[in-house]
């Protein structure tokens, strides 16, 4: 299995409430895996968890705000990828 960290360890390391982690999970912002009744976050999701933690605690963005910001950033990344694809195809088309 991939590298992972338990919810309890994350709470200690990042000095956040366990309810914050649970709220992120309920909102679908993180997807922990459960093994032997212990929730783990895969290391691949740590950057997102850190970003949400910073926004929530440092910038005081509430949970609905985190959901909106995350949705908009995902949409922006998708549009940028589509733009790169269109740009690549337009360059390729003009070269032919």
Coordinates of N, CA and C in Angstrom, one line a residue:
X1 N 0.8 -1.2 0.0 CA 0.0 0.0 0.0 C 0.9 1.2 0.0
X2 N 0.3 2.3 -0.5 CA 1.0 3.6 -0.6 C 1.4 4.1 0.8
X3 N 2.3 5.0 0.9 CA 2.7 5.6 2.1 C 1.5 6.4 2.7
X4 N 1.3 6.4 4.0 CA 0.2 7.0 4.6 C 0.5 7.5 6.0
X5 N -0.4 8.3 6.5 CA -0.3 8.8 7.8 C -1.7 8.8 8.5
X6 N -1.7 8.4 9.8 CA -3.0 8.3 10.4 C -3.6 9.7 10.7
X7 N -4.9 9.7 10.9 CA -5.6 10.9 11.2 C -5.1 11.5 12.5
X8 N -4.9 10.6 13.5 CA -4.4 11.1 14.8 C -3.0 11.7 14.7
X9 N -2.1 11.1 13.9 CA -0.8 11.7 13.7 C -0.9 13.1 13.0
X10 N -1.8 13.2 12.0 CA -2.0 14.5 11.3 C -2.4 15.6 12.3
X11 N -3.4 15.2 13.1 CA -3.9 16.2 14.1 C -2.8 16.7 15.0
X12 N -2.0 15.8 15.4 CA -0.9 16.2 16.3 C 0.2 17.1 15.6
X13 N 0.6 16.6 14.4 CA 1.6 17.3 13.7 C 1.2 18.7 13.2
X14 N 0.0 18.8 12.7 CA -0.5 20.1 12.2 C -1.3 20.9 13.2
X15 N -1.4 20.4 14.4 CA -2.1 21.1 15.5 C -3.5 21.6 15.1
X16 N -4.3 20.6 14.6 CA -5.7 20.9 14.2 C -6.6 20.0 14.9
X17 N -7.9 20.4 14.9 CA -8.9 19.6 15.6 C -9.2 18.4 14.7
X18 N -9.6 17.3 15.4 CA -10.0 16.1 14.6 C -11.3 16.4 13.9
X19 N -12.1 17.3 14.4 CA -13.4 17.6 13.7 C -13.1 18.3 12.4
X20 N -11.9 19.1 12.3 CA -11.6 19.7 11.0 C -11.3 18.6 10.0
X21 N -10.5 17.6 10.4 CA -10.2 16.5 9.5 C -11.5 15.8 9.0
X22 N -12.4 15.6 10.0 CA -13.7 14.9 9.7 C -14.5 15.8 8.7
X23 N -14.5 17.1 8.9 CA -15.2 18.0 8.1 C -14.7 18.0 6.6
X24 N -13.4 17.9 6.5 CA -12.8 17.8 5.2 C -13.2 16.5 4.5
X25 N -13.3 15.5 5.2 CA -13.7 14.2 4.7 C -15.2 14.3 4.3
X26 N -16.0 14.8 5.1 CA -17.5 14.9 4.8 C -17.7 15.8 3.6
X27 N -16.9 16.8 3.4 CA -17.0 17.7 2.2 C -16.4 17.0 1.0
X28 N -15.8 15.9 1.1 CA -15.1 15.3 0.0 C -13.8 15.9 -0.5
X29 N -13.2 16.7 0.4 CA -12.0 17.4 0.1 C -10.8 16.5 0.3
X30 N -10.9 15.5 1.2 CA -9.9 14.5 1.4 C -10.6 13.1 1.4
X31 N -9.9 12.1 1.0 CA -10.4 10.7 0.9 C -9.6 9.8 1.7
X32 N -9.8 9.7 3.0 CA -8.9 8.8 3.8 C -9.4 7.4 3.6
X33 N -8.4 6.5 3.8 CA -8.7 5.0 3.8 C -8.8 4.5 5.2
X34 N -9.6 3.6 5.5 CA -9.8 3.0 6.8 C -9.2 1.6 6.9
X35 N -8.4 1.3 7.9 CA -7.9 0.0 8.1 C -7.9 -0.3 9.6
X36 N -8.6 -1.3 10.0 CA -8.7 -1.7 11.4 C -9.2 -0.5 12.2
X37 N -10.3 0.1 11.7 CA -11.0 1.3 12.3 C -10.1 2.5 12.5
X38 N -9.0 2.6 11.8 CA -8.1 3.7 11.9 C -8.1 4.4 10.5
X39 N -8.3 5.7 10.5 CA -8.3 6.4 9.2 C -6.9 6.9 8.9
X40 N -6.6 6.7 7.6 CA -5.3 7.2 7.1 C -5.5 8.1 5.9
X41 N -4.6 9.0 5.8 CA -4.5 9.9 4.6 C -3.3 9.5 3.8
X42 N -3.4 9.2 2.6 CA -2.3 8.9 1.7 C -1.4 10.1 1.5
X43 N -0.1 9.9 1.5 CA 0.8 11.0 1.3 C 0.5 11.8 0.1
X44 N -0.1 11.2 -0.9 CA -0.4 12.0 -2.1 C -1.4 13.1 -1.8
X45 N -2.2 12.9 -0.8 CA -3.2 14.0 -0.4 C -2.7 15.0 0.6
X46 N -1.4 14.8 1.0 CA -0.9 15.8 2.0 C -0.8 17.2 1.5
X47 N -0.4 17.5 0.3 CA -0.4 18.9 -0.2 C -1.7 19.5 -0.1
X48 N -2.8 18.8 -0.5 CA -4.1 19.4 -0.4 C -4.5 19.6 1.0
X49 N -4.2 18.6 1.9 CA -4.6 18.8 3.3 C -3.9 20.0 3.9
X50 N -2.6 20.2 3.6 CA -1.8 21.4 4.1 C -2.4 22.6 3.6
X51 N -2.8 22.7 2.3 CA -3.4 23.8 1.7 C -4.7 24.2 2.4
X52 N -5.6 23.2 2.6 CA -6.9 23.4 3.3 C -6.6 23.9 4.8
X53 N -5.6 23.3 5.4 CA -5.3 23.7 6.8 C -4.9 25.2 6.8
X54 N -4.0 25.6 5.9 CA -3.6 27.0 5.8 C -4.7 27.9 5.6
X55 N -5.6 27.6 4.6 CA -6.7 28.5 4.3 C -7.6 28.6 5.5
X56 N -7.9 27.5 6.1 CA -8.9 27.5 7.2 C -8.3 28.2 8.5
X57 N -7.1 27.9 8.9 CA -6.6 28.4 10.1 C -5.9 29.8 9.9
X58 N -5.1 29.9 8.9 CA -4.4 31.2 8.7 C -5.2 32.2 8.0
X59 N -6.0 31.9 7.0 CA -6.8 32.9 6.3 C -8.3 32.9 6.8
X60 N -8.6 32.0 7.7 CA -9.9 32.0 8.3 C -11.0 31.8 7.2
X61 N -10.8 30.9 6.3 CA -11.8 30.5 5.3 C -12.6 29.4 5.9
X62 N -13.9 29.6 5.8 CA -14.8 28.5 6.4 C -14.9 27.3 5.5
X63 N -15.5 26.3 5.9 CA -15.6 25.0 5.2 C -16.3 25.2 3.8
X64 N -17.5 25.9 3.8 CA -18.0 26.1 2.4 C -17.1 26.9 1.5
X65 N -16.3 27.8 2.1 CA -15.4 28.6 1.3 C -14.3 27.6 0.7
X66 N -13.8 26.7 1.6 CA -12.8 25.7 1.1 C -13.3 24.9 -0.1
X67 N -14.6 24.5 0.0 CA -15.2 23.7 -1.0 C -15.3 24.5 -2.3
X68 N -15.7 25.8 -2.2 CA -15.8 26.6 -3.4 C -14.4 26.9 -4.0
X69 N -13.5 27.3 -3.2 CA -12.1 27.5 -3.7 C -11.5 26.3 -4.4
X70 N -11.7 25.2 -3.8 CA -11.2 23.9 -4.3 C -11.8 23.6 -5.7
X71 N -13.2 23.8 -5.7 CA -13.9 23.5 -7.0 C -13.4 24.5 -8.1
X72 N -13.2 25.7 -7.8 CA -12.8 26.7 -8.8 C -11.4 26.4 -9.2
X73 N -10.5 26.0 -8.3 CA -9.1 25.7 -8.7 C -9.1 24.4 -9.6
X74 N -9.9 23.4 -9.3 CA -10.0 22.2 -10.1 C -10.5 22.6 -11.5
X75 N -11.5 23.5 -11.6 CA -12.0 23.9 -12.9 C -11.0 24.7 -13.6
X76 N -10.2 25.5 -13.0 CA -9.1 26.3 -13.6 C -8.1 25.4 -14.2
X77 N -7.7 24.4 -13.4 CA -6.7 23.4 -13.9 C -7.2 22.7 -15.1
X78 N -8.4 22.3 -15.1 CA -9.0 21.6 -16.3 C -9.0 22.5 -17.5
X79 N -9.4 23.8 -17.3 CA -9.5 24.7 -18.4 C -8.1 25.0 -19.0
X80 N -7.1 25.1 -18.1 CA -5.7 25.3 -18.5 C -5.2 24.1 -19.3
X81 N -5.6 22.9 -18.9 CA -5.2 21.7 -19.6 C -5.8 21.7 -21.0
X82 N -7.1 22.0 -21.1 CA -7.8 22.1 -22.4 C -7.2 23.1 -23.3
X83 N -6.8 24.3 -22.7 CA -6.2 25.3 -23.4 C -4.8 24.9 -24.0
X84 N -4.0 24.2 -23.2 CA -2.8 23.7 -23.7 C -3.0 22.7 -24.9
X85 N -4.0 21.8 -24.7 CA -4.3 20.9 -25.8 C -4.7 21.6 -27.1
X86 N -5.6 22.6 -26.9 CA -6.0 23.3 -28.1 C -4.9 24.1 -28.7
X87 N -4.0 24.7 -27.9 CA -2.9 25.4 -28.4 C -1.9 24.5 -29.2
X88 N -1.7 23.3 -28.6 CA -0.8 22.3 -29.3 C -1.4 21.9 -30.6
X89 N -2.7 21.6 -30.6 CA -3.3 21.2 -31.9 C -3.3 22.4 -32.9
X90 N -3.5 23.6 -32.5 CA -3.5 24.7 -33.4 C -2.1 24.9 -34.0
X91 N -1.1 24.7 -33.2 CA 0.3 24.9 -33.7 C 0.6 23.7 -34.7
X92 N 0.2 22.5 -34.3 CA 0.4 21.4 -35.2 C -0.4 21.5 -36.5
X93 N -1.6 22.1 -36.4 CA -2.4 22.3 -37.7 C -1.8 23.3 -38.6
X94 N -1.3 24.4 -38.0 CA -0.7 25.5 -38.8 C 0.6 25.0 -39.5
X95 N 1.3 24.0 -38.9 CA 2.6 23.5 -39.4 C 2.3 22.6 -40.6
X96 N 1.1 22.1 -40.7 CA 0.9 21.1 -41.8 C 0.6 21.7 -43.1

